[in-house]
Short mmCIF file of C-alpha atoms and ligand atoms in Angstrom, two decimals:
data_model
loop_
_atom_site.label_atom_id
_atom_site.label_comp_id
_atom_site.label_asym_id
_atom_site.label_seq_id
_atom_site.Cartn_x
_atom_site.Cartn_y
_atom_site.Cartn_z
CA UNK A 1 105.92 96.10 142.01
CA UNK A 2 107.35 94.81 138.58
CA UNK A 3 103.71 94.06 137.82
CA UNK A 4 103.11 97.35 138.23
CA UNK A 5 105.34 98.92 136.41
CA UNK A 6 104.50 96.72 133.47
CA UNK A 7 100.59 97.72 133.08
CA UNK A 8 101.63 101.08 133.85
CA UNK A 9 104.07 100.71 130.33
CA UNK A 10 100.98 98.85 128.84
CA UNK A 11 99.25 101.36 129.80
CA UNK A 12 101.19 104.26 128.70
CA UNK A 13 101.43 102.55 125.34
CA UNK A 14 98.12 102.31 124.59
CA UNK A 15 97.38 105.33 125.00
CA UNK A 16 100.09 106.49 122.73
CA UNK A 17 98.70 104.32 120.08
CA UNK A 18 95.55 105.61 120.55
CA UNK A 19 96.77 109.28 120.68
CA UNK A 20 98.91 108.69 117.10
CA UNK A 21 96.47 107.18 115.91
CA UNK A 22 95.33 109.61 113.20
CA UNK A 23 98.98 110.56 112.44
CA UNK A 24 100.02 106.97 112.10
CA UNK A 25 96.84 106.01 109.77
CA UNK A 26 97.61 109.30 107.83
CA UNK A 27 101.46 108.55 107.10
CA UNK A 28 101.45 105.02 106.90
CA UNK A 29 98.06 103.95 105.61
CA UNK A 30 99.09 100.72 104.30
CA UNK A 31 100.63 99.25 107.17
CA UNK A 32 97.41 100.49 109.43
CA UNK A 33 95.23 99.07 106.92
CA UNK A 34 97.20 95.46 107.36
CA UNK A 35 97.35 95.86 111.16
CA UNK A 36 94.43 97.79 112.08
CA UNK A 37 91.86 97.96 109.47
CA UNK A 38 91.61 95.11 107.86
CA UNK A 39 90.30 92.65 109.88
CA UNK A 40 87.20 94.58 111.29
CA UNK A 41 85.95 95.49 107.69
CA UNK A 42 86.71 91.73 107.14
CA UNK A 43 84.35 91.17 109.61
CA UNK A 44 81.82 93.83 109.11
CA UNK A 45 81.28 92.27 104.92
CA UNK A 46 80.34 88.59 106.23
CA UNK A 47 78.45 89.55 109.06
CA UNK A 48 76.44 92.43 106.67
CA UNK A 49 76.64 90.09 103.33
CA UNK A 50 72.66 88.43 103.95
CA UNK A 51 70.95 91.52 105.16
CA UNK A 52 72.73 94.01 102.83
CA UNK A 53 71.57 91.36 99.57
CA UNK A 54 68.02 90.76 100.96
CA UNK A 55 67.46 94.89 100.96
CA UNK A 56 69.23 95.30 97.77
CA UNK A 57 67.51 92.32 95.73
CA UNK A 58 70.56 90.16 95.46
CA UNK A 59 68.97 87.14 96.48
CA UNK A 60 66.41 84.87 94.98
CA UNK A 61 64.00 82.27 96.18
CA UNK A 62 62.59 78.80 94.94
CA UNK A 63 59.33 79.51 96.09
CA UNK A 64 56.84 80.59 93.70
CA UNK A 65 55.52 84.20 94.05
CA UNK A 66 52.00 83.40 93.77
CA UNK A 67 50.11 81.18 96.76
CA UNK A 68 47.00 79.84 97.43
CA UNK A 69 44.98 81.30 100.38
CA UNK A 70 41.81 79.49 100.74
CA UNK A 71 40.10 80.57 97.67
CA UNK A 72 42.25 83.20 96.63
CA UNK A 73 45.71 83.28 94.60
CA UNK A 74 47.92 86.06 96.34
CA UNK A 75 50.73 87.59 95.10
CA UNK A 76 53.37 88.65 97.55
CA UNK A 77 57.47 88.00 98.52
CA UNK A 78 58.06 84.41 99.03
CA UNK A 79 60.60 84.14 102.46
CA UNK A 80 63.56 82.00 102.91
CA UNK A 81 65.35 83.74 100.30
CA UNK A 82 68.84 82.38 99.25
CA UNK A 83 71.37 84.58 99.23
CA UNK A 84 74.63 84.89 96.51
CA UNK A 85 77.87 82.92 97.85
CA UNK A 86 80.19 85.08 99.27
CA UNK A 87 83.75 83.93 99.54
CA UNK A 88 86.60 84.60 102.21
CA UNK A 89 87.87 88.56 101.99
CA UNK A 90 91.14 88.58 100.68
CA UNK A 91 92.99 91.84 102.00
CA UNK A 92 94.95 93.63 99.58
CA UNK A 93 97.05 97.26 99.78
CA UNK A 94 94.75 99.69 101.21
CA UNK A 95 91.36 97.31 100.68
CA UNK A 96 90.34 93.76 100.37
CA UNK A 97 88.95 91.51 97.64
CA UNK A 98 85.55 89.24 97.94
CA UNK A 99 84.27 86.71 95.33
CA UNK A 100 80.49 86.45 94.80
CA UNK A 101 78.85 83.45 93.09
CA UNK A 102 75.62 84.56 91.20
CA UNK A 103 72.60 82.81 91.12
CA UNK A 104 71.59 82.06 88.12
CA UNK A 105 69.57 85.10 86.07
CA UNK A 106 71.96 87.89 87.83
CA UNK A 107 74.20 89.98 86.33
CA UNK A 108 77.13 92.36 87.67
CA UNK A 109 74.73 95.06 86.77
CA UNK A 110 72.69 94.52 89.93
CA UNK A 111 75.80 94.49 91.98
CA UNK A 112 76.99 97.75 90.37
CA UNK A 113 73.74 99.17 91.41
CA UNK A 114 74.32 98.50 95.24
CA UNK A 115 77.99 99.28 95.09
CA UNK A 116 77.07 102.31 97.26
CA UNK A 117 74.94 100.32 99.64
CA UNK A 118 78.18 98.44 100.16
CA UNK A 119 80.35 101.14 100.38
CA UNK A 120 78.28 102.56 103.58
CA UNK A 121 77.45 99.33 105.20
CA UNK A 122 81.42 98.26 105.29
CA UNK A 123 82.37 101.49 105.73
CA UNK A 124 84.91 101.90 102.94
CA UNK A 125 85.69 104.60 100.65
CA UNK A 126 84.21 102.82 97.79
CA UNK A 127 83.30 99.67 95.89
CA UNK A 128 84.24 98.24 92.81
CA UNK A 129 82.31 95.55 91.00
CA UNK A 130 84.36 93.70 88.43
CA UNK A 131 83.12 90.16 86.56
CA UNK A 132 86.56 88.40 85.63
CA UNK A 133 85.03 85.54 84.96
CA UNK A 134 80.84 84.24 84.12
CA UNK A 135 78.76 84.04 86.73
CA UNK A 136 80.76 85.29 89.55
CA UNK A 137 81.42 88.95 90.69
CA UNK A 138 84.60 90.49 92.09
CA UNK A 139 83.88 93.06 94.85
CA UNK A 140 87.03 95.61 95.39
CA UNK A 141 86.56 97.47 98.83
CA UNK A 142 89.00 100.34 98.76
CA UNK A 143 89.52 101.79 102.28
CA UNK A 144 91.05 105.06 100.89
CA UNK A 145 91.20 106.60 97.54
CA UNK A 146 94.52 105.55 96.16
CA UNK A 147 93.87 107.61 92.95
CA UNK A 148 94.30 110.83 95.74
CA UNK A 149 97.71 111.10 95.10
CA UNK A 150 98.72 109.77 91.39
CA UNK A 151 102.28 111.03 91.46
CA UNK A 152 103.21 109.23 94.47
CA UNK A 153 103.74 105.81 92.12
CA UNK A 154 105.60 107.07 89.05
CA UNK A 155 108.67 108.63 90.37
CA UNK A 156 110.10 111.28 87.23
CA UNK A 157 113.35 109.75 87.33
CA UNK A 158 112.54 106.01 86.35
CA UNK A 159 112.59 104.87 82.97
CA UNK A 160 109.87 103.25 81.11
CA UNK A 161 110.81 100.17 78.22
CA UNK A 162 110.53 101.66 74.72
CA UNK A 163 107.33 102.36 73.21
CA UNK A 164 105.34 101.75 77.18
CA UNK A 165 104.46 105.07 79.16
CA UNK A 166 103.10 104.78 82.79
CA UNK A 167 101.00 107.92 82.69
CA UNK A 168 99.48 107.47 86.05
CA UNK A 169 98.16 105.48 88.48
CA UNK A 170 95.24 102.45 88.68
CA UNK A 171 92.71 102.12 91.17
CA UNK A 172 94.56 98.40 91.69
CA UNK A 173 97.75 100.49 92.64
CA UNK A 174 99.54 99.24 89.34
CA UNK A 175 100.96 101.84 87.37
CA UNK A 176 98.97 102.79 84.21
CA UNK A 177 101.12 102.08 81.60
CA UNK A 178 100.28 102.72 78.02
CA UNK A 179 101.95 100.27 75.95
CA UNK A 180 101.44 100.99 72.20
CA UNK A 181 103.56 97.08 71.33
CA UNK A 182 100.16 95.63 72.95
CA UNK A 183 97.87 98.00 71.95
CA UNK A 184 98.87 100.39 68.58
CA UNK A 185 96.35 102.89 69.11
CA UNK A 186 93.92 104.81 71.55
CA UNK A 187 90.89 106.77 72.20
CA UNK A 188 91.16 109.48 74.90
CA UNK A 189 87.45 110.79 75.27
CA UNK A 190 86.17 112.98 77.90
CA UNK A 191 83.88 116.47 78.90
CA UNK A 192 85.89 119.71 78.94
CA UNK A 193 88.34 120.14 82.16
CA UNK A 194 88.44 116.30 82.39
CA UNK A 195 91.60 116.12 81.98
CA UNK A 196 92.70 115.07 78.13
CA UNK A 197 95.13 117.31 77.71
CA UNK A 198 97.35 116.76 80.81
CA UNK A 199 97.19 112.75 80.22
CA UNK A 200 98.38 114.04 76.59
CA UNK A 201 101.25 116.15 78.19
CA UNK A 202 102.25 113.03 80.83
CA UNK A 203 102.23 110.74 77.74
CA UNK A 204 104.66 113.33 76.17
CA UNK A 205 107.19 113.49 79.01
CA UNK A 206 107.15 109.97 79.18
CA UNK A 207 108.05 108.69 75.95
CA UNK A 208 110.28 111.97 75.14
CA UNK A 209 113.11 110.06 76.64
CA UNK A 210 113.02 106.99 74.17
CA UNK A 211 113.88 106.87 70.66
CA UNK A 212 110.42 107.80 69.14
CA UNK A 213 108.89 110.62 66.73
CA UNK A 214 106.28 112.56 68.54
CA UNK A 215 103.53 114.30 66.73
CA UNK A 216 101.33 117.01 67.33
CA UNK A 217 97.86 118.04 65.47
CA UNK A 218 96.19 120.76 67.59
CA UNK A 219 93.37 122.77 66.05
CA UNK A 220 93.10 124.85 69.16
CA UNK A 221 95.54 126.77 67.86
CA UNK A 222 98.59 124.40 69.37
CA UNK A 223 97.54 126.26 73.06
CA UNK A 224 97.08 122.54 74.41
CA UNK A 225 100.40 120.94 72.53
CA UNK A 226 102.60 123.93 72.61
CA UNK A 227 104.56 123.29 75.93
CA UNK A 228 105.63 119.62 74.75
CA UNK A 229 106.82 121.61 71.30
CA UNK A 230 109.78 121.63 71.06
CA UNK A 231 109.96 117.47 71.39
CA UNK A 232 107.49 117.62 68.74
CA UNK A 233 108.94 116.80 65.21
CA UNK A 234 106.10 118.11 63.21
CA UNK A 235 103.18 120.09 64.77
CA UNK A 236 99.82 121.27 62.78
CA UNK A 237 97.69 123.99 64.34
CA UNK A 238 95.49 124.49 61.66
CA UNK A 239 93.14 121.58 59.63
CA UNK A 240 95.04 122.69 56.22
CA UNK A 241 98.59 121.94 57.85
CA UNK A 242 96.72 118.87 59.91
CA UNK A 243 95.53 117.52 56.54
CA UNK A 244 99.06 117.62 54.89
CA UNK A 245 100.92 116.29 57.67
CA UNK A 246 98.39 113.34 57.67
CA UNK A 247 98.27 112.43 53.61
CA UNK A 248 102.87 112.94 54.52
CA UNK A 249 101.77 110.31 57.14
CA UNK A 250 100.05 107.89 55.15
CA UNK A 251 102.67 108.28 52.23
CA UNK A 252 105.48 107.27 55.27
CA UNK A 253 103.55 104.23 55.98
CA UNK A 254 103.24 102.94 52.24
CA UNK A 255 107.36 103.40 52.53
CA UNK A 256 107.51 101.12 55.58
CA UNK A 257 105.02 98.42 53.99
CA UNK A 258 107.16 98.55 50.88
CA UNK A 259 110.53 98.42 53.24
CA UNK A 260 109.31 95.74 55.33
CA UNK A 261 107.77 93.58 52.22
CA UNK A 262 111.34 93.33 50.69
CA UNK A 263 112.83 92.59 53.76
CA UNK A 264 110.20 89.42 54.11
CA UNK A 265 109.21 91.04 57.83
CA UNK A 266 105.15 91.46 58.58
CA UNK A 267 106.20 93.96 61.13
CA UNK A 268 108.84 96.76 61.85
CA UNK A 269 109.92 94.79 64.60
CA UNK A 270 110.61 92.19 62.93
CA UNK A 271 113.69 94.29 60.95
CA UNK A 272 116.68 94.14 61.71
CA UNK A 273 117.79 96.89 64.30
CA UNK A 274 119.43 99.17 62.19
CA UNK A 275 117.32 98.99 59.12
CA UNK A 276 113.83 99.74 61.42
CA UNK A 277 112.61 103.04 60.93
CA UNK A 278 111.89 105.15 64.08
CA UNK A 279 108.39 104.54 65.55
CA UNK A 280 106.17 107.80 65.01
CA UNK A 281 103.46 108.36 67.60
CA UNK A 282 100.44 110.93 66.15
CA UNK A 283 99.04 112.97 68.81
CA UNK A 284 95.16 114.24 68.24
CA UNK A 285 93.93 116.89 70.59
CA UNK A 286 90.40 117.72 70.39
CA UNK A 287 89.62 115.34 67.35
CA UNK A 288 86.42 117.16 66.30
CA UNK A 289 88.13 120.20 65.42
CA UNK A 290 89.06 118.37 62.59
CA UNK A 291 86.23 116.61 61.53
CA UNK A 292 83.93 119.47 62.07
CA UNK A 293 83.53 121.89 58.55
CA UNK A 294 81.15 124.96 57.64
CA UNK A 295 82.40 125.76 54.06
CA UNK A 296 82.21 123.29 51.68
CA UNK A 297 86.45 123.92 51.09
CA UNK A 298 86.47 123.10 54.88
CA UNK A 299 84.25 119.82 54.64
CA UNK A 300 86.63 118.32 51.72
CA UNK A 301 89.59 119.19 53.89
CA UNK A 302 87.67 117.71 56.80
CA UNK A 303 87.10 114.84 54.47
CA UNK A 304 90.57 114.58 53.67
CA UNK A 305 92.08 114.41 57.13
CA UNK A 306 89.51 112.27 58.10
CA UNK A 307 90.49 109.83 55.65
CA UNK A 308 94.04 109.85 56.14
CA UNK A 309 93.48 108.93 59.84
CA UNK A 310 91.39 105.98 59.24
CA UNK A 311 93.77 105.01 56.44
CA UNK A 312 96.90 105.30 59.54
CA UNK A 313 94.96 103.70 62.19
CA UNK A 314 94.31 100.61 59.44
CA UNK A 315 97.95 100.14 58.18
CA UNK A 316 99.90 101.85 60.90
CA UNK A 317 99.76 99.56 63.69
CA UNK A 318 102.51 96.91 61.96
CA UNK A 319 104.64 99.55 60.44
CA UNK A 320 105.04 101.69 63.78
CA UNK A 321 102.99 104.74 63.25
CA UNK A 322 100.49 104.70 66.31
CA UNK A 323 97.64 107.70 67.21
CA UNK A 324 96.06 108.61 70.58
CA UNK A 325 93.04 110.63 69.83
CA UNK A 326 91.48 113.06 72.22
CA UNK A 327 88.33 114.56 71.58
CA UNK A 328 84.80 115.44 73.49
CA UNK A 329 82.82 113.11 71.41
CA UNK A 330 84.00 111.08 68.68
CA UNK A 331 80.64 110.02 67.34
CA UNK A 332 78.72 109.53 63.95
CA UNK A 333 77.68 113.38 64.86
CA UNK A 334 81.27 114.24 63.77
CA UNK A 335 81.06 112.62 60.04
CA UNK A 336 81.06 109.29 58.56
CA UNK A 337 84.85 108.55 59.15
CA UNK A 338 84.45 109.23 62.88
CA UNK A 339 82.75 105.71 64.09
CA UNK A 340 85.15 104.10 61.46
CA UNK A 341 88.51 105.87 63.45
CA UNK A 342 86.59 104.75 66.47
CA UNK A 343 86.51 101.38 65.84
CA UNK A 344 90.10 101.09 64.91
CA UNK A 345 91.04 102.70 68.57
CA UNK A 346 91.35 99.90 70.09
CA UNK A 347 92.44 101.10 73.26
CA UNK A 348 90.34 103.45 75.31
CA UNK A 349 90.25 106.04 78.08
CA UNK A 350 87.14 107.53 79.15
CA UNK A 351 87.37 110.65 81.76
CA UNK A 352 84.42 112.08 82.90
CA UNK A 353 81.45 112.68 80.81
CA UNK A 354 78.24 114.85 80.39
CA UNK A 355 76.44 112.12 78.89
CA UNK A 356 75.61 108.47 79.14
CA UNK A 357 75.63 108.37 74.91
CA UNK A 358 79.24 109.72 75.01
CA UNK A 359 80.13 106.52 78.01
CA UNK A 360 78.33 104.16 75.72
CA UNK A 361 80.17 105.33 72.23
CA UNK A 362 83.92 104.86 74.27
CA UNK A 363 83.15 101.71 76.47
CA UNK A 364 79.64 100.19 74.94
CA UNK A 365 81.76 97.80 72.56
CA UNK A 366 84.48 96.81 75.04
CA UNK A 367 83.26 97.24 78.28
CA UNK A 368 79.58 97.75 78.88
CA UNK A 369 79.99 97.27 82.44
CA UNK A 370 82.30 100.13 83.06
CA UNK A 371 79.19 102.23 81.00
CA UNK A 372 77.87 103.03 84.21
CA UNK A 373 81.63 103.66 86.39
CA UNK A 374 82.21 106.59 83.81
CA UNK A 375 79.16 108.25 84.72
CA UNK A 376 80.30 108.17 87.95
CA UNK A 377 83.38 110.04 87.99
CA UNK A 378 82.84 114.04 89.07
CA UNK A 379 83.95 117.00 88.48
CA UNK A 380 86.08 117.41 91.34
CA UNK A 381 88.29 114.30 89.82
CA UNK A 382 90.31 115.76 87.02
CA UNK A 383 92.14 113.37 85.48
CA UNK A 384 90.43 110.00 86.79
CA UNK A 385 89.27 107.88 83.79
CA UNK A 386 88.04 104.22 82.65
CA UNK A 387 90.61 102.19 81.19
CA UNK A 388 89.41 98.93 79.31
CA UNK A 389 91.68 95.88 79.29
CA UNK A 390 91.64 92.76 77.70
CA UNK A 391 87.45 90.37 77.94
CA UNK A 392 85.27 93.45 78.76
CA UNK A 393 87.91 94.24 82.18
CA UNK A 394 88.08 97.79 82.95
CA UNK A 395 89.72 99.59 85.97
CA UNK A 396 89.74 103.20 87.22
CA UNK A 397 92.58 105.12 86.83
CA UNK A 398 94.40 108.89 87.25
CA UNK A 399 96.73 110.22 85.23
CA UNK A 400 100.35 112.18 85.99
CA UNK A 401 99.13 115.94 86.72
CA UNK A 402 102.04 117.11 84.51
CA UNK A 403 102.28 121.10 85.09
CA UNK A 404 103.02 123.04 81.44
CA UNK A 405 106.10 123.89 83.90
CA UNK A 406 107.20 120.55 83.68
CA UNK A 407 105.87 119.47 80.32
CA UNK A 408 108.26 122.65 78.93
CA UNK A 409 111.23 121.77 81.26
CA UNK A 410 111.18 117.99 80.21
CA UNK A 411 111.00 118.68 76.64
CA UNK A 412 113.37 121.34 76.68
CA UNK A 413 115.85 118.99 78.02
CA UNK A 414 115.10 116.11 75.60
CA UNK A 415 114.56 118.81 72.83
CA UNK A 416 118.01 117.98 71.17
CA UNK A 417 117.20 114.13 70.45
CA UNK A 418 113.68 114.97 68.76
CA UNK A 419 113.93 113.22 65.17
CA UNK A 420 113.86 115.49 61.96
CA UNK A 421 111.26 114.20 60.05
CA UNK A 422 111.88 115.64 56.61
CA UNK A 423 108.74 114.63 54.54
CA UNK A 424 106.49 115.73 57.75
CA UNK A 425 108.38 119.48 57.42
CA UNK A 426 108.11 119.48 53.76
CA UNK A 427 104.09 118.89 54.13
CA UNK A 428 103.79 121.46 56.83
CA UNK A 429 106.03 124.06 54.62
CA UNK A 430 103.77 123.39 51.58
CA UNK A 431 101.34 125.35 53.91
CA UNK A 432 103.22 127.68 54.79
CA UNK A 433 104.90 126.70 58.35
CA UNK A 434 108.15 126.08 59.21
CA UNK A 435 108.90 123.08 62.28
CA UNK A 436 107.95 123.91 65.93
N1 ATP B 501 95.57 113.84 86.94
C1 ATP B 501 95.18 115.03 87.36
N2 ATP B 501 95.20 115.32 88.67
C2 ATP B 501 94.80 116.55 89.12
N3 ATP B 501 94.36 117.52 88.32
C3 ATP B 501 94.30 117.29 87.00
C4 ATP B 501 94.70 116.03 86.45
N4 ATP B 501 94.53 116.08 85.11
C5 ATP B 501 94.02 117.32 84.84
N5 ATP B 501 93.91 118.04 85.96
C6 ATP B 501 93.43 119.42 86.05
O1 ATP B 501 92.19 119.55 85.37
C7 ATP B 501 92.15 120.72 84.60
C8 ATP B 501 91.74 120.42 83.19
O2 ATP B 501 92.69 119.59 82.58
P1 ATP B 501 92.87 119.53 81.00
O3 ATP B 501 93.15 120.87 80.43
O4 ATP B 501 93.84 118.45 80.73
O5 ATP B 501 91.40 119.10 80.57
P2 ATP B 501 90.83 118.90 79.08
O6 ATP B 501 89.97 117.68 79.13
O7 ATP B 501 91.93 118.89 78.08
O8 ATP B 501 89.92 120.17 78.91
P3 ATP B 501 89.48 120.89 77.54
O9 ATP B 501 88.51 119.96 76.86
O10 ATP B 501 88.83 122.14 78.00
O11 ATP B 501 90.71 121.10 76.71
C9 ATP B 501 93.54 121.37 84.68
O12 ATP B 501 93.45 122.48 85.54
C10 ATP B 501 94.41 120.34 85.31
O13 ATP B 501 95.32 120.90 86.22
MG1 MG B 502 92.30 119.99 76.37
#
């Protein structure tokens, strides 16, 4: 009887297991992933590793490809082919890790190329080919997309340390943080829609809490910057007003060099707290506005501005004057001073992009592998971009969908501790403008 009763309760929780299933998978899907998931997809990549690499060309063979048959020489597929190492899956929130060791000749570019392969065969959402170290390949099988939801991770009410923004989310589940101590300045490149603006807006209400000057240069007539205005302390909507608040930049720079060479510091943050001027962060939207002239006035204004930038990017880092620069295309198209600003960006976000030559121009010189990731990202993704890190490491990421509801609310609220800058207003009145 007691027997009974317990398969019966077996019974009837099995089936309630099985019923909730979807719910519980939907609500909880780390803890199903640990408990449920896991271990079949575990399975599923060992038993599918040799046959997956044999149809996708991972493997290679000591036999020669060319064999004697009777009197002819034939040419064909030698068998017994060797197949790549694969180590023990590793499971990790929402996925699992896998090391492959490489045969000698391969690169992570033939891996990349059968990252879909992999993706169907294990069943997975998607997978991620990383090379952390020579001659072996990381494998990232993500279960679900954790970019689906990128304001699950940075909650608005926690801080970030000064001069670090988490903007959004990584692919690793990390927060994206952009920490201009570690890296001064940065490239934000993408098509139109991809999402540039918005990652502009998060950074905004991120750092407006902290104890830094924010600003703007928007030659789209300040449409993209205007709802983080009013935590802007300077903010130049046309390339006249852009070109004199950059040449009042570069003279604020020369004061800080001159400041911190008396004081016997190589850095501002290595003055004394209350002698350290306030760090100024320069926000570029749409970059080739700027560069981009038809009159010949235009073209030595263009000139101008473009010179002062390249001239911040070069001395700013030290003396806390940092730029993000957003754009469509910052190539040698846009002017000479273009691939010289580029190369002083050191780091880079690349959104979507209409063209491999635009993937190439961001990543080519930091992370060639994630060339072919950026390509990769559609239209449907606003806001999902390639980060590069430090040895060529990239990583997906999505930034903060920041509403202009709460980019204005934010600011608004912080509005009262925006710095006065007064050399920056006495540049942008010299054209005629009064602050924003
Ligand atoms: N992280 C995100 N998550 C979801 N949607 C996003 C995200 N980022 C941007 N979007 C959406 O994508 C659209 C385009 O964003 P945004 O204006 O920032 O693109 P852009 O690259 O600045 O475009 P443009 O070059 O035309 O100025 C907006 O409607 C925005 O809501
Ligand atoms: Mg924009």
């Amino acid at each position: 009887m007691l027997r009974q009763l317990l398969v019966w309760c077996l019974l009837v929780l099995v089936a309630g297991v099985v019923l909730a299933a979807p719910l519980l998978r939907r609500r909880f899907p780390i803890g199903w992933w640990y408990a449920v998931g896991f271990v079949p997809v575990a399975v599923r990549v060992l038993r599918s590793w040799r046959p997956l690499a044999i149809e996708r060309g991972l493997t290679i063979t000591r036999r020669p490809p060319l064999a004697l048959l009777g009197t002819l020489i034939v040419r064909g597929q030698p068998l017994r082919p060797i197949t790549p190492r694969i180590g023990i899956p590793r499971p990790r929130p929402g996925g699992l890790v896998v090391t492959v060791r490489m045969h000698a000749g391969q690169t992570p570019g033939g891996y990349a190329a059968a990252a879909d392969s992999l993706a169907h065969a294990w069943r997975v959402h998607a997978v991620r080919v990383t090379s952390p170290e020579r001659g072996r390949v990381r494998l990232t099988a993500l279960s679900v997309d954790p970019l689906a939801d990128p304001c699950a991770l940075v909650g608005p009410g926690s801080a970030d340390p000064l001069m670090c923004a988490r903007v959004g989310r990584r692919e690793d589940g990390a927060p994206w943080v952009i920490d201009f101590r570690a890296v001064p300045h940065w490239l934000i490149v993408g098509a139109t829609q991809s999402g540039k603006s918005t990652l502009l807006s998060a950074l905004v209400t991120r750092l407006a809490p902290q104890p830094v000057a924010l600003v703007g240069i928007d030659l789209k007539g300040g449409l993209e910057l205007s709802p983080v205005g009013p935590r802007l302390s300077a903010l130049a909507t046309t390339r006249r007003e852009a070109t004199a608040l950059l040449e009042a930049l570069v003279v604020e720079t020369q004061l800080r060099m001159t400041v911190c060479r008396f004081a016997g510091a190589r850095s501002v943050w290595e003055l004394p707290g209350g002698k350290r001027p306030m760090p100024i962060v320069v926000l570029v939207d749409e970059v080739a506005e700027l560069f981009l002239a038809a009159s010949r006035a235009d073209k030595d204004e263009a000139a101008r501005a473009a010179t002062a930038l390249v001239r911040l990017a070069q001395l700013g880092a030290a003396l806390g004057v940092h730029l993000v620069v957003a754009g469509q295309r910052v190539g040698s198209d846009l002017g000479p001073g273009a691939t010289a600003l580029r190369a002083q960006l050191a780091g880079r976000v690349c959104h979507r992009v209409s063209d491999s030559g635009t993937a190439e121009m961001v990543l080519g010189d930091l992370a060639p592998d994630a060339i072919d990731a950026a390509q990769t990202i559609s239209a449907d993704e606003p806001g999902v971009a390639i980060l590069t890190g430090v040895g060529g490491d990239w990583m997906r990421a999505r930034s903060l969908l920041v509403s202009p509801k709460e980019a204005v609310r934010v600011c608004a609220a912080h509005a009262h501790t925006t710095p006065h800058l007064p050399a920056l207003a006495a540049a942008l009145a010299s054209c005629g403008k009064g602050a924003p």
